[in-house]
Short mmCIF file of C-alpha atoms and ligand atoms in Angstrom, two decimals:
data_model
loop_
_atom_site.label_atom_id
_atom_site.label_comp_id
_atom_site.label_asym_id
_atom_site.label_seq_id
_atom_site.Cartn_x
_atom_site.Cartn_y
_atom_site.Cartn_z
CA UNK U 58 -5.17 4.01 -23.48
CA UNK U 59 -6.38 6.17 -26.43
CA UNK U 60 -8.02 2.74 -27.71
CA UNK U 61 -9.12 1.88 -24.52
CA UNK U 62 -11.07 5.05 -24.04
CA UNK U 63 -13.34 4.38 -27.94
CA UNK U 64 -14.07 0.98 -25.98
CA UNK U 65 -15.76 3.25 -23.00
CA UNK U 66 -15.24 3.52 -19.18
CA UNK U 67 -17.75 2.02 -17.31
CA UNK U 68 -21.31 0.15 -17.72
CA UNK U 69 -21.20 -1.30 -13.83
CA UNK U 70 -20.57 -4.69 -14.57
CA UNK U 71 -17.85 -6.92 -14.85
CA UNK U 72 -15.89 -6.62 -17.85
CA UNK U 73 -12.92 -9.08 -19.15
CA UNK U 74 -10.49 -6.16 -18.64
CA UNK U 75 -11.28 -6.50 -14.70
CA UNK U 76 -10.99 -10.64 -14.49
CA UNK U 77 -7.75 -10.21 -16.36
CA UNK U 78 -6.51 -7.57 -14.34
CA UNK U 79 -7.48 -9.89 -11.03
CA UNK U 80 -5.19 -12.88 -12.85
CA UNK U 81 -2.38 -10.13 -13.65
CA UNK U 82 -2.27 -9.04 -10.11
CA UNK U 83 -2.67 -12.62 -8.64
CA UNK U 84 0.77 -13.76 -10.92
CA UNK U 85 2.72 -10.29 -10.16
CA UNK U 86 2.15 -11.34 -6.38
CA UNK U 87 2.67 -14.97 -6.41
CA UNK U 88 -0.66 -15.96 -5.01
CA UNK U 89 -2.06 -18.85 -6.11
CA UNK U 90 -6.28 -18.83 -7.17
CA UNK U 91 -7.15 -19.52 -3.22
CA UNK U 92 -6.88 -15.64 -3.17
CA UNK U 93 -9.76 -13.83 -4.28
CA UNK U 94 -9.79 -9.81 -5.08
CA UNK U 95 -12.15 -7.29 -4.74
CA UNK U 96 -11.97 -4.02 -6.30
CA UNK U 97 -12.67 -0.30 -5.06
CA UNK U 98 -11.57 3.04 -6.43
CA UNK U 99 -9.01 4.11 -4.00
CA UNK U 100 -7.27 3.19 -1.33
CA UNK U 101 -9.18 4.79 1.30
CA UNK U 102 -11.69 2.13 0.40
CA UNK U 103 -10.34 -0.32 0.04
CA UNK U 104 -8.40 0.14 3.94
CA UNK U 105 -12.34 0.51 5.46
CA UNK U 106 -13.91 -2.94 3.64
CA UNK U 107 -10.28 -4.86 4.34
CA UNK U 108 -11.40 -3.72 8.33
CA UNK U 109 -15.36 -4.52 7.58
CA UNK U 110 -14.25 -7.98 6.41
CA UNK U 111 -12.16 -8.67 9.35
CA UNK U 112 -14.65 -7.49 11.52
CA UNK U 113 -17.30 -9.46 10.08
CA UNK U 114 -15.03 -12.46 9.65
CA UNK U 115 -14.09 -12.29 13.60
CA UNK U 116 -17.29 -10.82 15.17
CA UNK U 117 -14.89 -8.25 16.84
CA UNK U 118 -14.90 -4.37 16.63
CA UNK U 119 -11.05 -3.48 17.67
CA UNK U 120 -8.41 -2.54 15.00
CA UNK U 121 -4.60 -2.23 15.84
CA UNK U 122 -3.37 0.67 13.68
CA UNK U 123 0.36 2.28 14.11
CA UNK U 124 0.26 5.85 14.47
CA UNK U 125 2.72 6.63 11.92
CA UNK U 126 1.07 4.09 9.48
CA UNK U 127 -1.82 6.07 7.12
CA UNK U 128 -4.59 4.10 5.84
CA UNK U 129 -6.71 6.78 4.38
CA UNK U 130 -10.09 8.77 5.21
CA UNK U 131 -12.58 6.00 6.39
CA UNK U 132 -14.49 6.25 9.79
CA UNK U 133 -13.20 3.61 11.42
CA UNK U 134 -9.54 5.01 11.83
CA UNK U 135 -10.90 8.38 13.31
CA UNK U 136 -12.84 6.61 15.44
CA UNK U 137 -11.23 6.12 19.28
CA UNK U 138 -13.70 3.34 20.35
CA UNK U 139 -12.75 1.10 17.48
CA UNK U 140 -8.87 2.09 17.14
CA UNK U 141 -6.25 1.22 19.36
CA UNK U 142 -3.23 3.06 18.80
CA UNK U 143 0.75 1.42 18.59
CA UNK U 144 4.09 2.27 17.99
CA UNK U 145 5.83 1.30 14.59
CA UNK U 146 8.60 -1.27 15.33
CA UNK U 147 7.37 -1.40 18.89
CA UNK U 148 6.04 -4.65 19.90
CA UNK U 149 5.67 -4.05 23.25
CA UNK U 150 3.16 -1.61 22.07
CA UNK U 151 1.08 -3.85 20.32
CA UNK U 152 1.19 -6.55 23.25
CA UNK U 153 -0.09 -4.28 25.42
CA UNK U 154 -3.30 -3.36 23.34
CA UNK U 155 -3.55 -7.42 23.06
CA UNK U 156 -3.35 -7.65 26.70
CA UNK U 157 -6.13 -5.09 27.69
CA UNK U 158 -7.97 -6.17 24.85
CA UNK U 159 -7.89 -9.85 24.11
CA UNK U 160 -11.22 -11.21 22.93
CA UNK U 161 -12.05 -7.57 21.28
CA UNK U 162 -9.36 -7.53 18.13
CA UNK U 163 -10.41 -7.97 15.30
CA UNK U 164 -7.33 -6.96 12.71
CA UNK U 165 -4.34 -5.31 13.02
CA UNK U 166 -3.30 -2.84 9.63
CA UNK U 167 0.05 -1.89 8.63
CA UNK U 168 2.56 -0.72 6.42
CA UNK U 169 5.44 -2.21 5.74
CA UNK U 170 7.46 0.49 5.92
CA UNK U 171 5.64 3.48 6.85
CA UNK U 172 5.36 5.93 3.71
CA UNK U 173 3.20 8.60 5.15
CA UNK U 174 5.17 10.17 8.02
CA UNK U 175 8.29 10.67 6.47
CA UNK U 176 10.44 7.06 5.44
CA UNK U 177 10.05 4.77 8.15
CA UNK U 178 11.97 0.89 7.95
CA UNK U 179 10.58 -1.93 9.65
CA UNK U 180 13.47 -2.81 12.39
CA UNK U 181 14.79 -6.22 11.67
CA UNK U 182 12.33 -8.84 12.16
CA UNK U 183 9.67 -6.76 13.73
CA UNK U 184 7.37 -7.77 11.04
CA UNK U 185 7.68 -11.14 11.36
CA UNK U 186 7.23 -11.15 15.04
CA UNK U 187 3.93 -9.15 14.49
CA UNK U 188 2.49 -11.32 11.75
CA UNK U 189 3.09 -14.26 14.37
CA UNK U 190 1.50 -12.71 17.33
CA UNK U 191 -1.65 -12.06 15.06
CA UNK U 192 -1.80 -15.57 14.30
CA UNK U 193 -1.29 -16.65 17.75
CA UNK U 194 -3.99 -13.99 18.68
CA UNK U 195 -6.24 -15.19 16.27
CA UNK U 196 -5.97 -11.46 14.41
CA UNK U 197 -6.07 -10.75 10.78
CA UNK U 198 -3.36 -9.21 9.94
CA UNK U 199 -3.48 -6.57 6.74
CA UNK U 200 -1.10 -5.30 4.73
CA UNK U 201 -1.63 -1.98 3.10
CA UNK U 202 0.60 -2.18 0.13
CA UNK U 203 -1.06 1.20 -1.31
CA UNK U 204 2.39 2.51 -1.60
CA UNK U 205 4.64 -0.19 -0.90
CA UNK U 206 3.79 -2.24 -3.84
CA UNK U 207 6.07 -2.31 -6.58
CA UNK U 208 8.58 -0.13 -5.17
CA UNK U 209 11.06 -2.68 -3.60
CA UNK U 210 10.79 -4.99 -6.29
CA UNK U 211 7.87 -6.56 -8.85
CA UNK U 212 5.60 -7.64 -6.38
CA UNK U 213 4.45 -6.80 -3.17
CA UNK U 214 6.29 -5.81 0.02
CA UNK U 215 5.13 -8.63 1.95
CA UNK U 216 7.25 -11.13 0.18
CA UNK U 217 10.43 -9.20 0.15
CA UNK U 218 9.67 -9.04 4.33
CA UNK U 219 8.69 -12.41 3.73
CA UNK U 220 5.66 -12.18 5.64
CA UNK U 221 2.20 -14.08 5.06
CA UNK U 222 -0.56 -11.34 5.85
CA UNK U 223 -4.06 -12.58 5.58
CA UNK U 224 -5.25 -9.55 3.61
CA UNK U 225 -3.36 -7.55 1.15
CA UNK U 226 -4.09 -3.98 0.23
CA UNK U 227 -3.41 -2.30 -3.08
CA UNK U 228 -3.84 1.23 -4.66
CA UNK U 229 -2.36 4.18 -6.85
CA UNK U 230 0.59 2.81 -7.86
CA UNK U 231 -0.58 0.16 -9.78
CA UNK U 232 -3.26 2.53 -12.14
CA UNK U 233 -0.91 5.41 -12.68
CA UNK U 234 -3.23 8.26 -12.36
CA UNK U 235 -6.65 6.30 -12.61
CA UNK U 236 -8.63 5.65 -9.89
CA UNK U 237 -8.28 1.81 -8.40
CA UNK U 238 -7.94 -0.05 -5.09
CA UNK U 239 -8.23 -3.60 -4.55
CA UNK U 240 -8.67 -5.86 -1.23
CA UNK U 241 -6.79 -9.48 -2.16
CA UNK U 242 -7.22 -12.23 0.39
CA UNK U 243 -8.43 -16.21 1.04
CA UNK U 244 -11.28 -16.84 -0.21
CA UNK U 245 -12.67 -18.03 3.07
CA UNK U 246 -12.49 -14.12 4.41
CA UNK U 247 -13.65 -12.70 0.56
CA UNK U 248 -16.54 -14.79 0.21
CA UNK U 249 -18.52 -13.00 3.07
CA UNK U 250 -19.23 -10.23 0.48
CA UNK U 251 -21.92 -9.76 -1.43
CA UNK U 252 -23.83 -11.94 -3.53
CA UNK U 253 -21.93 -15.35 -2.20
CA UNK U 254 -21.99 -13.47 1.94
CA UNK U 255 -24.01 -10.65 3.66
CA UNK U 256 -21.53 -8.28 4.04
CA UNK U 257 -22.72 -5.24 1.12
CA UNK U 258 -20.00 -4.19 -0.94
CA UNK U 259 -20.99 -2.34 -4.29
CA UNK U 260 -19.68 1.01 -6.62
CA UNK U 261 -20.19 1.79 -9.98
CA UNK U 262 -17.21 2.19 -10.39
CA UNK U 263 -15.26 -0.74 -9.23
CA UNK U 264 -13.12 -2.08 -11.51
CA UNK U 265 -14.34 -0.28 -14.22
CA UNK U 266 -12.38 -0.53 -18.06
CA UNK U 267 -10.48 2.07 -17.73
CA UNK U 268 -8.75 1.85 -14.60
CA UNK U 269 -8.60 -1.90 -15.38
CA UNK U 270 -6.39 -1.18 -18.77
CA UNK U 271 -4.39 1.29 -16.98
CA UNK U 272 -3.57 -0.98 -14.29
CA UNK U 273 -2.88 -3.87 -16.58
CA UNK U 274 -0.81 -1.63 -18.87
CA UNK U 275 1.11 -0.55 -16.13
CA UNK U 276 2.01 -3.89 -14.68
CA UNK U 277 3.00 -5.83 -18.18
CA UNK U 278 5.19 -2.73 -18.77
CA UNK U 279 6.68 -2.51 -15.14
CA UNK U 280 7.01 -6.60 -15.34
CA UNK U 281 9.62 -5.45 -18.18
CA UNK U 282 11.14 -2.75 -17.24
CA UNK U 283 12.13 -3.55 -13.51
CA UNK U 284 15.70 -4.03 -13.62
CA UNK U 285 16.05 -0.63 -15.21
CA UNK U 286 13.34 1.06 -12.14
CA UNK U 287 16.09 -0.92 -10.10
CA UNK U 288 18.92 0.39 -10.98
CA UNK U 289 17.96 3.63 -11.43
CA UNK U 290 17.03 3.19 -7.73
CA UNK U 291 20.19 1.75 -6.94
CA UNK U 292 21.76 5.67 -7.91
CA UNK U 293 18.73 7.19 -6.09
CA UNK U 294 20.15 5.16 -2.82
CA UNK U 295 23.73 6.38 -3.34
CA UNK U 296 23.00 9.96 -3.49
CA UNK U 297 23.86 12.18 -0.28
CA UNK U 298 20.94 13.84 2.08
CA UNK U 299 18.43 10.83 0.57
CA UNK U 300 16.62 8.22 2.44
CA UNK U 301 15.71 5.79 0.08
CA UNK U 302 14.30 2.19 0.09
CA UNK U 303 13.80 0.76 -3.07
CA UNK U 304 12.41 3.56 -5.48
CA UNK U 305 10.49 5.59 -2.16
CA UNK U 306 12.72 7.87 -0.61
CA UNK U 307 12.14 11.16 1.62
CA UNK U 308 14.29 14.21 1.66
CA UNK U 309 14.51 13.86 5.79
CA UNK U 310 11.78 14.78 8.55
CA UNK U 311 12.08 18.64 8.49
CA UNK U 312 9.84 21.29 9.89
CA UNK U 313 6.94 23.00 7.91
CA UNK U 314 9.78 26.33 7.60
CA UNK U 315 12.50 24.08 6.54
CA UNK U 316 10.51 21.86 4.17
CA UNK U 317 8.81 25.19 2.63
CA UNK U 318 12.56 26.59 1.77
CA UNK U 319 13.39 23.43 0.32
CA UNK U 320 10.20 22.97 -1.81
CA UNK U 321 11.26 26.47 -3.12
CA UNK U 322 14.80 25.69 -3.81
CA UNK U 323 14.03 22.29 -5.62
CA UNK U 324 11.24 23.67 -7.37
CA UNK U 325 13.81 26.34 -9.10
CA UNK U 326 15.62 23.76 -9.96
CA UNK U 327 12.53 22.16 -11.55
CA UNK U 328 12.11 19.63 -9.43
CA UNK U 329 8.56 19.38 -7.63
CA UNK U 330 8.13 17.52 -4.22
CA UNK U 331 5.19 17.52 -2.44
CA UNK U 332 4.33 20.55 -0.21
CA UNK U 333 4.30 18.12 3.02
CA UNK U 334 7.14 17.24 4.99
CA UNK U 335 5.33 14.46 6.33
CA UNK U 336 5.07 12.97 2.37
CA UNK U 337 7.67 10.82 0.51
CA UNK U 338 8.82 10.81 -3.07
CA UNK U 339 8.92 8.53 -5.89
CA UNK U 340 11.19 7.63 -8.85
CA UNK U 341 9.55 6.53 -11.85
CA UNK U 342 10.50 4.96 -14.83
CA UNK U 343 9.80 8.53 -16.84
CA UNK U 344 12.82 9.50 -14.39
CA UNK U 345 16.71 9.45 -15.74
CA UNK U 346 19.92 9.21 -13.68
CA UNK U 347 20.55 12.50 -14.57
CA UNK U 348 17.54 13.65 -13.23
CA UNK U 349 18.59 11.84 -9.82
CA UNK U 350 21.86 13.98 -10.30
CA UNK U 351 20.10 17.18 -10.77
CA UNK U 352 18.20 16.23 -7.30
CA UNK U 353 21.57 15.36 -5.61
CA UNK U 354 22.88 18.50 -6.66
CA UNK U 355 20.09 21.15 -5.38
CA UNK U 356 20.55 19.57 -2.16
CA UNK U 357 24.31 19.84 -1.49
N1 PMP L 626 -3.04 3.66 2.42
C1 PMP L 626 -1.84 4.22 2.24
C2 PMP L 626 -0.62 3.49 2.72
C3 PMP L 626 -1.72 5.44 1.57
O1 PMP L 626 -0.51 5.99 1.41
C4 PMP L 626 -2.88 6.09 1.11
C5 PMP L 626 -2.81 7.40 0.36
N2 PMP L 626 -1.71 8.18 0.56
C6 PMP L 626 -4.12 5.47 1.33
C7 PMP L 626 -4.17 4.26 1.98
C8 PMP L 626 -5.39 6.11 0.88
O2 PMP L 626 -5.46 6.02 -0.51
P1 PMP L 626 -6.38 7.01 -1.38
O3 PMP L 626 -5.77 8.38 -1.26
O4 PMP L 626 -6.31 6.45 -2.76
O5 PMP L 626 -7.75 6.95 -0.81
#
């Protein structure tokens, strides 16, 4: 990155560092040059132009979102005329808001396992059955990979669920500490951006070198180094009072009080969590097995 940095950081134009970086990403995820990407600088934004492209794509305002699902800060998922609300691994849920709003729907955003309200699993097949009710609907369906990416193996979530979603959403953990998101989807959907559509999408800062190299870096390296990230996970999933799927995993749903005592206690044993119960963890590869011991241990 040091040499990165003499090269500079951003002049607002496409660089070759971006274009290889869309390639990179396009190979890690198995999608073939139909898909098209579009880069932001976090995930936030990249969640609000996945829904302006589906909106513009459909001509329809409504967004299914999952209340335990996070998609970031933009507008539209504060906003109760555009939003209707489900229930993760409820179906029925999501039928209903079809029901008393066909014709209205224009996408329907998800995670595939919901990563910001403690560790939520999909139920068995309850992906699959909503990816096919969106295309029976007529409703794109999103993905928001921001954290599920590269966690249950090198790629994205949606092809160990082995589901098709229309657009794909990506985000922190690709850039390791440098700003990124990224929108990936058919080109028939993409190309209604700015310059080849009308729909205005700019930033300075898209794409720009350095988040580029960082995110490149960190996929050639992760490409390498994923059967070690998986078995280190593999200990991560044996170890008592952990929820773990792949390398996420959450210390349990516990109150602000309890959360706060644990924080405390972990964080004498020098080991930092975040200070919200509602927020999971991560194992990296700067982790060690005996780290995961030492984690095991505070919590006995
Ligand atoms: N989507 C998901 C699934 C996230 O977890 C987050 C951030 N926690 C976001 C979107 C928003 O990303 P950012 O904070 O980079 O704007």
């Amino acid at each position: 990155m040091e040499k990165k940095l003499k090269e500079g950081s951003s002049f607002g134009l496409t660089s070759t560092q971006e274009i290889q970086l869309a390639k990179n990403i396009l190979n890690a995820l198995t999608l073939d040059e139909q898909f098209k990407i579009r880069f932001t600088n976090n995930g936030s934004e990249a969640a609000t132009l996945a829904v302006r492209l589906a909106q513009k794509f459909t001509n329809k305002k409504k967004i299914i979102k999952f209340q335990e699902c996070y998609h970031g800060w933009g507008e539209t998922f504060t906003n109760p005329s555009t939003i209707l609300p489900a229930n993760f691994n409820d179906l029925n849920s999501v039928k209903k808001q079809i029901q008393d709003h066909r014709g209205e729907i224009a996408a329907l955003i998800l995670e595939p396992f919901c990563a910001n309200t403690g560790l939520i699993l999909p139920r068995k097949d309850f992906l699959k059955e909503v990816e096919q009710i969106c295309r029976e609907e007529k409703i794109i369906f999103i993905a928001d990979e921001v954290i599920s990416a590269f966690r249950l193996h090198f790629g994205g979530a949606f092809r160990f669920f082995d589901i098709e979603p229309d657009l794909i959403l990506l985000g922190k953990v690709l850039s390791q500490g440098y700003p990124f998101g990224a929108v990936i989807g058919r080109e028939q959907i993409l190309e209604q951006l700015t310059p080849s559509g009308e729909l205005f999408h700019a930033g300075t800062f898209n794409g720009n070198l350095l988040s580029s190299a960082a995110a490149n870096f960190t996929l050639d390296y992760l490409r390498d180094h994923f059967t070690e990230l998986t078995e280190l996970s593999q200990h991560l999933g044996e170890t008592k009072n952990i929820k773990s799927v792949g390398t996420v995993f959450s210390l349990g749903n516990k109150s602000t009080q309890e959360h706060r005592k644990l924080f405390l206690r972990l964080l004498g044993g020098n080991i930092l969590i975040s200070p919200s119960p509602e927020e999971v963890a991560f194992l990296s590869l700067a982790h060690t097995k005996k780290d995961i011991e030492s984690l095991g241990q505070c919590l006995k």
